[in-house]
PDB file of C-alpha atoms in Angstrom:
ATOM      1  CA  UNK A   1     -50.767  27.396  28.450  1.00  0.00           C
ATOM      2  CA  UNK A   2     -50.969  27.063  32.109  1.00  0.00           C
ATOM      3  CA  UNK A   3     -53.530  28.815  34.145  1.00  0.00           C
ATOM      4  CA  UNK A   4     -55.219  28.008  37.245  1.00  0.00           C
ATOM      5  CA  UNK A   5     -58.512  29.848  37.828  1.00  0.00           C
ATOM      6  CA  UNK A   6     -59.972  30.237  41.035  1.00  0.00           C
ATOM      7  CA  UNK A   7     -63.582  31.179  42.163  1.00  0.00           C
ATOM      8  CA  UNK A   8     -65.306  34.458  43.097  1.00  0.00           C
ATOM      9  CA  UNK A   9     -65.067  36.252  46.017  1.00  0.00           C
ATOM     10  CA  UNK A  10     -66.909  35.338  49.145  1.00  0.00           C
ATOM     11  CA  UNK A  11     -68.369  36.874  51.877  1.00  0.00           C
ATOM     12  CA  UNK A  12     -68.931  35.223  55.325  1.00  0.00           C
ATOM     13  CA  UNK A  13     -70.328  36.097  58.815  1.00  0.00           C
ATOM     14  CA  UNK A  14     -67.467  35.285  61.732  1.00  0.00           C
ATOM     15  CA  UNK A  15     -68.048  31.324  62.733  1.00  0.00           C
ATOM     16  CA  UNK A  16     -68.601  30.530  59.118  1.00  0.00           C
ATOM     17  CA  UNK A  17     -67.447  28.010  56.774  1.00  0.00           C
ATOM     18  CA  UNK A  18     -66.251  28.629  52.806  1.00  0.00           C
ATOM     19  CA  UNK A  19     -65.031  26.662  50.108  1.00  0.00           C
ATOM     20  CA  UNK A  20     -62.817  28.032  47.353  1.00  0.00           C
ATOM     21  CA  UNK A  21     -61.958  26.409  43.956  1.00  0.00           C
ATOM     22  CA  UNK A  22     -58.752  26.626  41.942  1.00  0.00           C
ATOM     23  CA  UNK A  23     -58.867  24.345  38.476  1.00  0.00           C
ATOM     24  CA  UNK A  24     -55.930  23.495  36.513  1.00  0.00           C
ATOM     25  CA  UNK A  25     -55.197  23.454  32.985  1.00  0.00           C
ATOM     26  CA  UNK A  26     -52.564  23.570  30.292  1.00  0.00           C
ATOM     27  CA  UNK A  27     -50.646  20.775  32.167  1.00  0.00           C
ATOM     28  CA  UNK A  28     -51.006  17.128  33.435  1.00  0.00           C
ATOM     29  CA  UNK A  29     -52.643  18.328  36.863  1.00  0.00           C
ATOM     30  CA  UNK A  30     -51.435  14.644  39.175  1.00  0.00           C
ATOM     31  CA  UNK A  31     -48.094  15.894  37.869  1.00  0.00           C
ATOM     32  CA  UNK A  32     -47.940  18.641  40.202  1.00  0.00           C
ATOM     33  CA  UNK A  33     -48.944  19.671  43.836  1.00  0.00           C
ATOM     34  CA  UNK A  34     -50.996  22.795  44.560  1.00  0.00           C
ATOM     35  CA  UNK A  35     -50.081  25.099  47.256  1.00  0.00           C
ATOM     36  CA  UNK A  36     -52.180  27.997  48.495  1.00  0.00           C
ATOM     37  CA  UNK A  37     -50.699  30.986  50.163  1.00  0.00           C
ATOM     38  CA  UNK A  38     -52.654  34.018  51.868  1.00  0.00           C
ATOM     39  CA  UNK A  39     -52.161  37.457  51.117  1.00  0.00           C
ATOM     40  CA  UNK A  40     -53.303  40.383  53.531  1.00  0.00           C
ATOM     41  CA  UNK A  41     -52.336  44.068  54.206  1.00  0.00           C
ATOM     42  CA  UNK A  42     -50.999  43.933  57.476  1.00  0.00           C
ATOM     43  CA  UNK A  43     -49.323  40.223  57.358  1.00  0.00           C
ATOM     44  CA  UNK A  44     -48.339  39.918  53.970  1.00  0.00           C
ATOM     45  CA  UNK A  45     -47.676  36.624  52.105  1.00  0.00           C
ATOM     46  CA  UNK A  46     -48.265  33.592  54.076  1.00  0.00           C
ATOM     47  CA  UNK A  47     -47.490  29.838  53.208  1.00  0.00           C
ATOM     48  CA  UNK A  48     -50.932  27.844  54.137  1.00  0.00           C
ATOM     49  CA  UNK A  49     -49.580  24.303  52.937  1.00  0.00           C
ATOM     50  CA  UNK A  50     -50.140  22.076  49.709  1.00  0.00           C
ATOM     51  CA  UNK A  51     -52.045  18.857  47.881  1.00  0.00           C
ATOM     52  CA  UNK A  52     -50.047  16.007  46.369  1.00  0.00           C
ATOM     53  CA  UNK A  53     -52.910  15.877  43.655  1.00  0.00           C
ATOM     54  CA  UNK A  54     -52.290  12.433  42.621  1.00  0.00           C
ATOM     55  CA  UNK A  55     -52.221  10.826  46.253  1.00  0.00           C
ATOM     56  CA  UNK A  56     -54.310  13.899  48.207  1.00  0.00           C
ATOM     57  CA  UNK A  57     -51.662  13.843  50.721  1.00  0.00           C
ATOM     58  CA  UNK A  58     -51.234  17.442  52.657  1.00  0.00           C
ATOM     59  CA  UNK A  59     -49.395  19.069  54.449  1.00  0.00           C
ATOM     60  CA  UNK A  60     -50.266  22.358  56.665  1.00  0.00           C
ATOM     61  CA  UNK A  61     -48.062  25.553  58.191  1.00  0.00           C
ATOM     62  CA  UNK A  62     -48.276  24.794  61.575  1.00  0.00           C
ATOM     63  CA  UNK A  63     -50.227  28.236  61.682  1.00  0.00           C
ATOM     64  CA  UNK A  64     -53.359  26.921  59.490  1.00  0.00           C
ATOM     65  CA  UNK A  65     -53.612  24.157  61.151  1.00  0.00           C
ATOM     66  CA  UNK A  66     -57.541  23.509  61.996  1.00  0.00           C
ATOM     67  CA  UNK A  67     -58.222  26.226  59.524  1.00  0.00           C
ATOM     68  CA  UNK A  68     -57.441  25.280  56.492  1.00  0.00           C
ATOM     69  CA  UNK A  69     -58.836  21.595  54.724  1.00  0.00           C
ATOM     70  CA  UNK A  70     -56.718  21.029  51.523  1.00  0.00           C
ATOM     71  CA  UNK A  71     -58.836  18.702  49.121  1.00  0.00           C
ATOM     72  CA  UNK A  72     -58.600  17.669  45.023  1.00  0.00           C
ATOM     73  CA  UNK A  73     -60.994  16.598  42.655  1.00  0.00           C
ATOM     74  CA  UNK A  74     -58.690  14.115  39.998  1.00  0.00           C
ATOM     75  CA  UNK A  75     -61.536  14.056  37.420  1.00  0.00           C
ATOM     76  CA  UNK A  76     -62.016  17.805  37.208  1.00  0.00           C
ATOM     77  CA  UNK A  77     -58.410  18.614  37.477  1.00  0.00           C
ATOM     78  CA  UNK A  78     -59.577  21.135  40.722  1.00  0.00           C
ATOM     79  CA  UNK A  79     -58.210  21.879  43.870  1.00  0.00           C
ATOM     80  CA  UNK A  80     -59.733  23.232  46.927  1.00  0.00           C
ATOM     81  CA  UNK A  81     -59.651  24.812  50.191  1.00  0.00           C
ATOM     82  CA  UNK A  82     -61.914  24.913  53.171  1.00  0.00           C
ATOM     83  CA  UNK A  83     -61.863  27.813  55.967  1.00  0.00           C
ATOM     84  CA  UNK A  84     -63.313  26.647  58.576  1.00  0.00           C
ATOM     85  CA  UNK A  85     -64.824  28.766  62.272  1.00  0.00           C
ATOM     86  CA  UNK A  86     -64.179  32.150  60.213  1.00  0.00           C
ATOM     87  CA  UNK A  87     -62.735  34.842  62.167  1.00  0.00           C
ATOM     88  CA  UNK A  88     -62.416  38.723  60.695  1.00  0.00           C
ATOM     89  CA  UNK A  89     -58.210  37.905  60.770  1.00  0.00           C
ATOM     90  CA  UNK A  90     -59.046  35.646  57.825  1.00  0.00           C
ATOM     91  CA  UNK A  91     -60.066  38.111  55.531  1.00  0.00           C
ATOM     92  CA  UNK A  92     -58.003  38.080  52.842  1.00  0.00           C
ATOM     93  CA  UNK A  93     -56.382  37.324  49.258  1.00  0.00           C
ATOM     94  CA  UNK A  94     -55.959  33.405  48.866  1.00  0.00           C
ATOM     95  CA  UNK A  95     -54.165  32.570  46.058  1.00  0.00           C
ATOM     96  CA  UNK A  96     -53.583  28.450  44.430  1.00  0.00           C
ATOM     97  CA  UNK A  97     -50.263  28.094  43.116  1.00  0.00           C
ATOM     98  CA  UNK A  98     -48.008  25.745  41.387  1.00  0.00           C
ATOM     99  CA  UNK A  99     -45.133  24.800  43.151  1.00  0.00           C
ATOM    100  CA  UNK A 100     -41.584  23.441  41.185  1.00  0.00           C
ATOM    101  CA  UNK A 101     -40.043  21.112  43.320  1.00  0.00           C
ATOM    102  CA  UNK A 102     -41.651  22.097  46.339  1.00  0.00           C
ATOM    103  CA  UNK A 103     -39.629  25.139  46.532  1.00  0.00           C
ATOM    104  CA  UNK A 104     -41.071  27.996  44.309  1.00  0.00           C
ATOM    105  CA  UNK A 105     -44.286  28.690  42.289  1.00  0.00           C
ATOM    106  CA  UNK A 106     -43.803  29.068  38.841  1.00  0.00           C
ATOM    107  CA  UNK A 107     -47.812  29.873  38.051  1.00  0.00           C
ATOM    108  CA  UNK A 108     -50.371  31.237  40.487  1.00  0.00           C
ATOM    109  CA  UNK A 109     -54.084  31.696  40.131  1.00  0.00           C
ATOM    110  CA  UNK A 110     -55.940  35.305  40.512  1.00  0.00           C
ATOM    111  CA  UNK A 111     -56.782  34.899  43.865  1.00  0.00           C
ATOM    112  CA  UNK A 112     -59.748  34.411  45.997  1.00  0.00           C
ATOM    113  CA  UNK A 113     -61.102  37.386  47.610  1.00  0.00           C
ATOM    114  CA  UNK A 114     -62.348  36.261  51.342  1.00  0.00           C
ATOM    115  CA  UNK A 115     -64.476  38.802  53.454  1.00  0.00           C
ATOM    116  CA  UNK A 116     -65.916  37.721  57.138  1.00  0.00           C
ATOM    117  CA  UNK A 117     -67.754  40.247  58.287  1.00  0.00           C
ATOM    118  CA  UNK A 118     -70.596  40.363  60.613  1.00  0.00           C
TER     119      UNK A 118
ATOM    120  CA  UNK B   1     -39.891  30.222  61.045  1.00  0.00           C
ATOM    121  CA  UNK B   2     -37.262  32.392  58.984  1.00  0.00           C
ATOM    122  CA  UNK B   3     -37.900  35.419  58.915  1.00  0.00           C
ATOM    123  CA  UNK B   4     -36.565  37.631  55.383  1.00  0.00           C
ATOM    124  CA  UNK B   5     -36.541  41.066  55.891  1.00  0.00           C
ATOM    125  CA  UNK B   6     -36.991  43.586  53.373  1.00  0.00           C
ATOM    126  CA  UNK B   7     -36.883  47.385  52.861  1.00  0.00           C
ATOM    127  CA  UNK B   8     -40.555  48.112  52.476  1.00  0.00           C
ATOM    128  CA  UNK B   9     -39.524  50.979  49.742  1.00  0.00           C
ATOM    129  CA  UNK B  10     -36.963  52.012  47.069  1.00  0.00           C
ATOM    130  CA  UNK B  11     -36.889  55.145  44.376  1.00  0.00           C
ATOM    131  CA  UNK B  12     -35.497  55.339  41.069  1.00  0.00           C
ATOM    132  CA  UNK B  13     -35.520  56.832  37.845  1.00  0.00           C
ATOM    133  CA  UNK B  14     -36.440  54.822  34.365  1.00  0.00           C
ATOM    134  CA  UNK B  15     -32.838  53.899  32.709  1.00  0.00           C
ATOM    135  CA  UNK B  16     -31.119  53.359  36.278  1.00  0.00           C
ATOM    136  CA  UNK B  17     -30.340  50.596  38.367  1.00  0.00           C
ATOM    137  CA  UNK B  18     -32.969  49.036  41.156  1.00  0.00           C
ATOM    138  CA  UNK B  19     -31.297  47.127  43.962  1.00  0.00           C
ATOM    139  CA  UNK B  20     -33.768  45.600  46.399  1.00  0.00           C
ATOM    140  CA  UNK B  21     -31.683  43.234  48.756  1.00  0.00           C
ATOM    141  CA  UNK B  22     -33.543  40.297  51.312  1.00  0.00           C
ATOM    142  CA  UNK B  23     -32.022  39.529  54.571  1.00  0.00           C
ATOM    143  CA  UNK B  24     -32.407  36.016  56.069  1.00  0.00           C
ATOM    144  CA  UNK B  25     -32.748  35.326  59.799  1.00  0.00           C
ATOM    145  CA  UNK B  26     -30.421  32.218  59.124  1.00  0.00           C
ATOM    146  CA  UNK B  27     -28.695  30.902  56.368  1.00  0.00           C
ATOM    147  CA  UNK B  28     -31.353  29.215  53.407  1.00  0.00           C
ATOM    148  CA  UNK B  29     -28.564  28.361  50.970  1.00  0.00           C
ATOM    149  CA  UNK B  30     -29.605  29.460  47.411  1.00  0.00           C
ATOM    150  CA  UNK B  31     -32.848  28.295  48.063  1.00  0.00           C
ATOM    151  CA  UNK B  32     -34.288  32.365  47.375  1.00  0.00           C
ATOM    152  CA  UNK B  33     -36.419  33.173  44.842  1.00  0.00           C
ATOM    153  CA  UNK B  34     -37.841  36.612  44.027  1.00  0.00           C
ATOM    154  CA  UNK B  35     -41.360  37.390  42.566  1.00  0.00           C
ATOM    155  CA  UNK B  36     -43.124  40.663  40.986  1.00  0.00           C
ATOM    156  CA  UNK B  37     -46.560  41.420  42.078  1.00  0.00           C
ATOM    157  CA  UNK B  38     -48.124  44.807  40.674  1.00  0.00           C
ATOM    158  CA  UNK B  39     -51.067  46.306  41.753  1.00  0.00           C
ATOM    159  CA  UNK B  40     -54.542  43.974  41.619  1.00  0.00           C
ATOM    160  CA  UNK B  41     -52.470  41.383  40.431  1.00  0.00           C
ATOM    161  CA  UNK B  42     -51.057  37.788  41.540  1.00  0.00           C
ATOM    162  CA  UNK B  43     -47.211  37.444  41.820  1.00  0.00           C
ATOM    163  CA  UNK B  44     -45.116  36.594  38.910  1.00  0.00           C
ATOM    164  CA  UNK B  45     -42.310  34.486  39.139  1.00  0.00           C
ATOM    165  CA  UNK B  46     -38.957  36.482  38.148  1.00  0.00           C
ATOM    166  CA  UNK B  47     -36.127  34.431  39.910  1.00  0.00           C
ATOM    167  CA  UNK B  48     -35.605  31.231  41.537  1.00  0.00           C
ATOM    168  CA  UNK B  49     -32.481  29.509  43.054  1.00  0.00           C
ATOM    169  CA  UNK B  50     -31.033  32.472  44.112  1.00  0.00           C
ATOM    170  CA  UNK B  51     -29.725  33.401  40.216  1.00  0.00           C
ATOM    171  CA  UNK B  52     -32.054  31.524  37.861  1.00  0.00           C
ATOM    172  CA  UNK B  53     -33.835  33.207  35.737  1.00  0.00           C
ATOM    173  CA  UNK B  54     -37.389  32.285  35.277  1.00  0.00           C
ATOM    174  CA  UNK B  55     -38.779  31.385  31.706  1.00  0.00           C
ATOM    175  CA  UNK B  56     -40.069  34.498  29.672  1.00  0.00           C
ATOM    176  CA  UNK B  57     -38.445  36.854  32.333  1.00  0.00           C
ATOM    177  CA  UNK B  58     -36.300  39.876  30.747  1.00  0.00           C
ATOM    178  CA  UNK B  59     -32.483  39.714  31.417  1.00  0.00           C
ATOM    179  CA  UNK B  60     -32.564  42.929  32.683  1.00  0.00           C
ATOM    180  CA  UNK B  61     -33.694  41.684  35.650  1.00  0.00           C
ATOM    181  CA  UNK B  62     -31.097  39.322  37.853  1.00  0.00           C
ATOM    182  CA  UNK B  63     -30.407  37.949  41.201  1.00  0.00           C
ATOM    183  CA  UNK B  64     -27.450  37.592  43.955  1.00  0.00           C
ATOM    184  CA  UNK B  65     -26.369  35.728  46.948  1.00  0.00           C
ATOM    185  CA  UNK B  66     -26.528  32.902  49.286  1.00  0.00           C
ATOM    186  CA  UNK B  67     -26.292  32.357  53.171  1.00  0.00           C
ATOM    187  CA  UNK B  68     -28.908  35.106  54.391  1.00  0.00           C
ATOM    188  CA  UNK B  69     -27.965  38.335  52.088  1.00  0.00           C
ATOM    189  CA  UNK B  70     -29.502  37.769  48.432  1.00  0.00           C
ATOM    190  CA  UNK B  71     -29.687  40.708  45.912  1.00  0.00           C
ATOM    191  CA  UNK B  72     -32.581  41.535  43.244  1.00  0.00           C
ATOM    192  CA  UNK B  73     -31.409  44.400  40.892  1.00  0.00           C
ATOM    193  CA  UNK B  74     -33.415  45.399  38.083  1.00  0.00           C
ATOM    194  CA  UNK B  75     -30.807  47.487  35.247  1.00  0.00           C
ATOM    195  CA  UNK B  76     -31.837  49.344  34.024  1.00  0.00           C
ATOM    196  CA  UNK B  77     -35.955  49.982  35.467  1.00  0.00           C
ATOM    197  CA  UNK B  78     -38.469  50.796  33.338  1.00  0.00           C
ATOM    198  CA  UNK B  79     -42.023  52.006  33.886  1.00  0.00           C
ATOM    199  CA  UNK B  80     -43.807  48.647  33.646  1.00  0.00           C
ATOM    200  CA  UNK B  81     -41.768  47.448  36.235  1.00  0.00           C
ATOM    201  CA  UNK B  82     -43.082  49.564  39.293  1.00  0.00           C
ATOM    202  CA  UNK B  83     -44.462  46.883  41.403  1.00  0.00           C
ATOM    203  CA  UNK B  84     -43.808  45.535  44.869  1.00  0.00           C
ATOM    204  CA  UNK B  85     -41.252  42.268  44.775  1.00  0.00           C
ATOM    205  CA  UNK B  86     -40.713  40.061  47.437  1.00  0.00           C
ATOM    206  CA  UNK B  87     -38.307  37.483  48.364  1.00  0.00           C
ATOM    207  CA  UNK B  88     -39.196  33.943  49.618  1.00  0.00           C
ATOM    208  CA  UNK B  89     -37.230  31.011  51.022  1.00  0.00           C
ATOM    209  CA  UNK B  90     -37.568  27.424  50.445  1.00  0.00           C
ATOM    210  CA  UNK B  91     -34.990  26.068  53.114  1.00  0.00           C
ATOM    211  CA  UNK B  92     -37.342  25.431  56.050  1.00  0.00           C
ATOM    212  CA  UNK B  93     -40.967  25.502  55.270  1.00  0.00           C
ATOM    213  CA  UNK B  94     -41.831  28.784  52.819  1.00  0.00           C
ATOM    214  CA  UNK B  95     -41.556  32.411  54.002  1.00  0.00           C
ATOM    215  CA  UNK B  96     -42.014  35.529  52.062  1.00  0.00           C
ATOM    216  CA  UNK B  97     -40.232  38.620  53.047  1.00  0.00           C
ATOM    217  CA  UNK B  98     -42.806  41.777  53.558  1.00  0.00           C
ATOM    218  CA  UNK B  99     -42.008  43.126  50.011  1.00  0.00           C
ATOM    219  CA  UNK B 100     -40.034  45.935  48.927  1.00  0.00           C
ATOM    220  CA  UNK B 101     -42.446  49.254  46.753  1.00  0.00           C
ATOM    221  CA  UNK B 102     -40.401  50.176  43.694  1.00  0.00           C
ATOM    222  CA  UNK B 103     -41.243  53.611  43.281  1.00  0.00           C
ATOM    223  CA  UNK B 104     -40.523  56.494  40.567  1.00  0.00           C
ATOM    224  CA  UNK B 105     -37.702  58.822  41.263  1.00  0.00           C
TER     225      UNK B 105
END
């Protein structure tokens, strides 16, 4: 069966970097992109972009870019995401998802938990 | 951006009908699709393409519209399916609306 796990929850002081993890399996991972979206209280559900993860070609929301660093791991069948200069307004749920088409997400992982806090 | 606007809260009672609509700031097509998330959890996939059901998805659940005004109705609700659901659009880039609560009556 498809699942996608993704790795604990993190928490980072403000100008910080992190690094979250979401590996694939039940499914031919190059045979599908991974998208990440963004979950918070006050904003809701927000689009951050996705991985081609056969060719590792991205592509960003206007809004993430600079923050967000979409890379994939072939061999491991993993995806990840990098938050870069860490601000409090980037605390949040991140979730890895699997897009259909580009247009919906059929499976998404638990989620990432993100704190920055000084 | 498009913007989908939702009511953030609805009411019912188990056996009756839930009808959550979305509102688009301009016209996506059928390109709508509606997820379920419930509480501590990631969001489920219920409908897609405006209509389609998603695999494994009960067919009490359905979906409605095109243009900017899409339905979700749930008939009838039952108690495992108080959640928050939320609309998103695939026509330009990917927006979610701000979910709708579906609450007991």
């Amino acid at each position: 069966q498809v699942q996608l796990q993704q790795s604990g929850a993190e928490l980072a002081k403000p100008g910080s970097s992190v690094k979250i993890s979401c590996k694939a399996s039940g499914y031919t991972f190059t045979s599908y992109d991974i998208s990440w979206i963004k979950q918070t209280t006050g904003q809701g559900l927000e689009y951050i972009g996705y991985i081609n993860t056969g060719s590792g070609g991205t592509y960003y929301n206007e809004k993430f870019k600079g923050k967000a660093t979409l890379t994939v791991d072939k061999s491991s069948s993993t995806a990840f995401m990098q938050l870069s200069s860490l601000t409090p307004e980037d605390t949040a749920v991140y979730y890895c998802a699997r897009p259909i088409l580009g247009r919906y997400f059929d499976f998404w992982g638990p989620g990432t938990m993100v704190t920055v806090s000084s | 951006d498009i913007v989908l606007t939702q009511s953030p809260a609805l009411a019912v009672s188990l056996g009756q009908r839930a009808t959550i609509s979305c509102r688009a700031s301009e016209s996506v097509r059928s390109s709508m699709h509606w997820y379920q998330q419930k509480s501590g959890q990631q969001p489920k996939l219920l409908i897609y393409g405006a209509s389609n059901l998603a695999s494994g998805v009960p067919a009490r659940f359905s979906g409605s519209g095109s243009g900017t005004d899409f339905t979700f109705t749930i008939d009838p609700v039952e108690a495992d399916d108080i959640a928050t659901y939320y609309c998103q659009q695939s026509r330009n880039d990917r927006t979610f609306g701000g979910g709708t609560k579906l609450e007991l009556k």
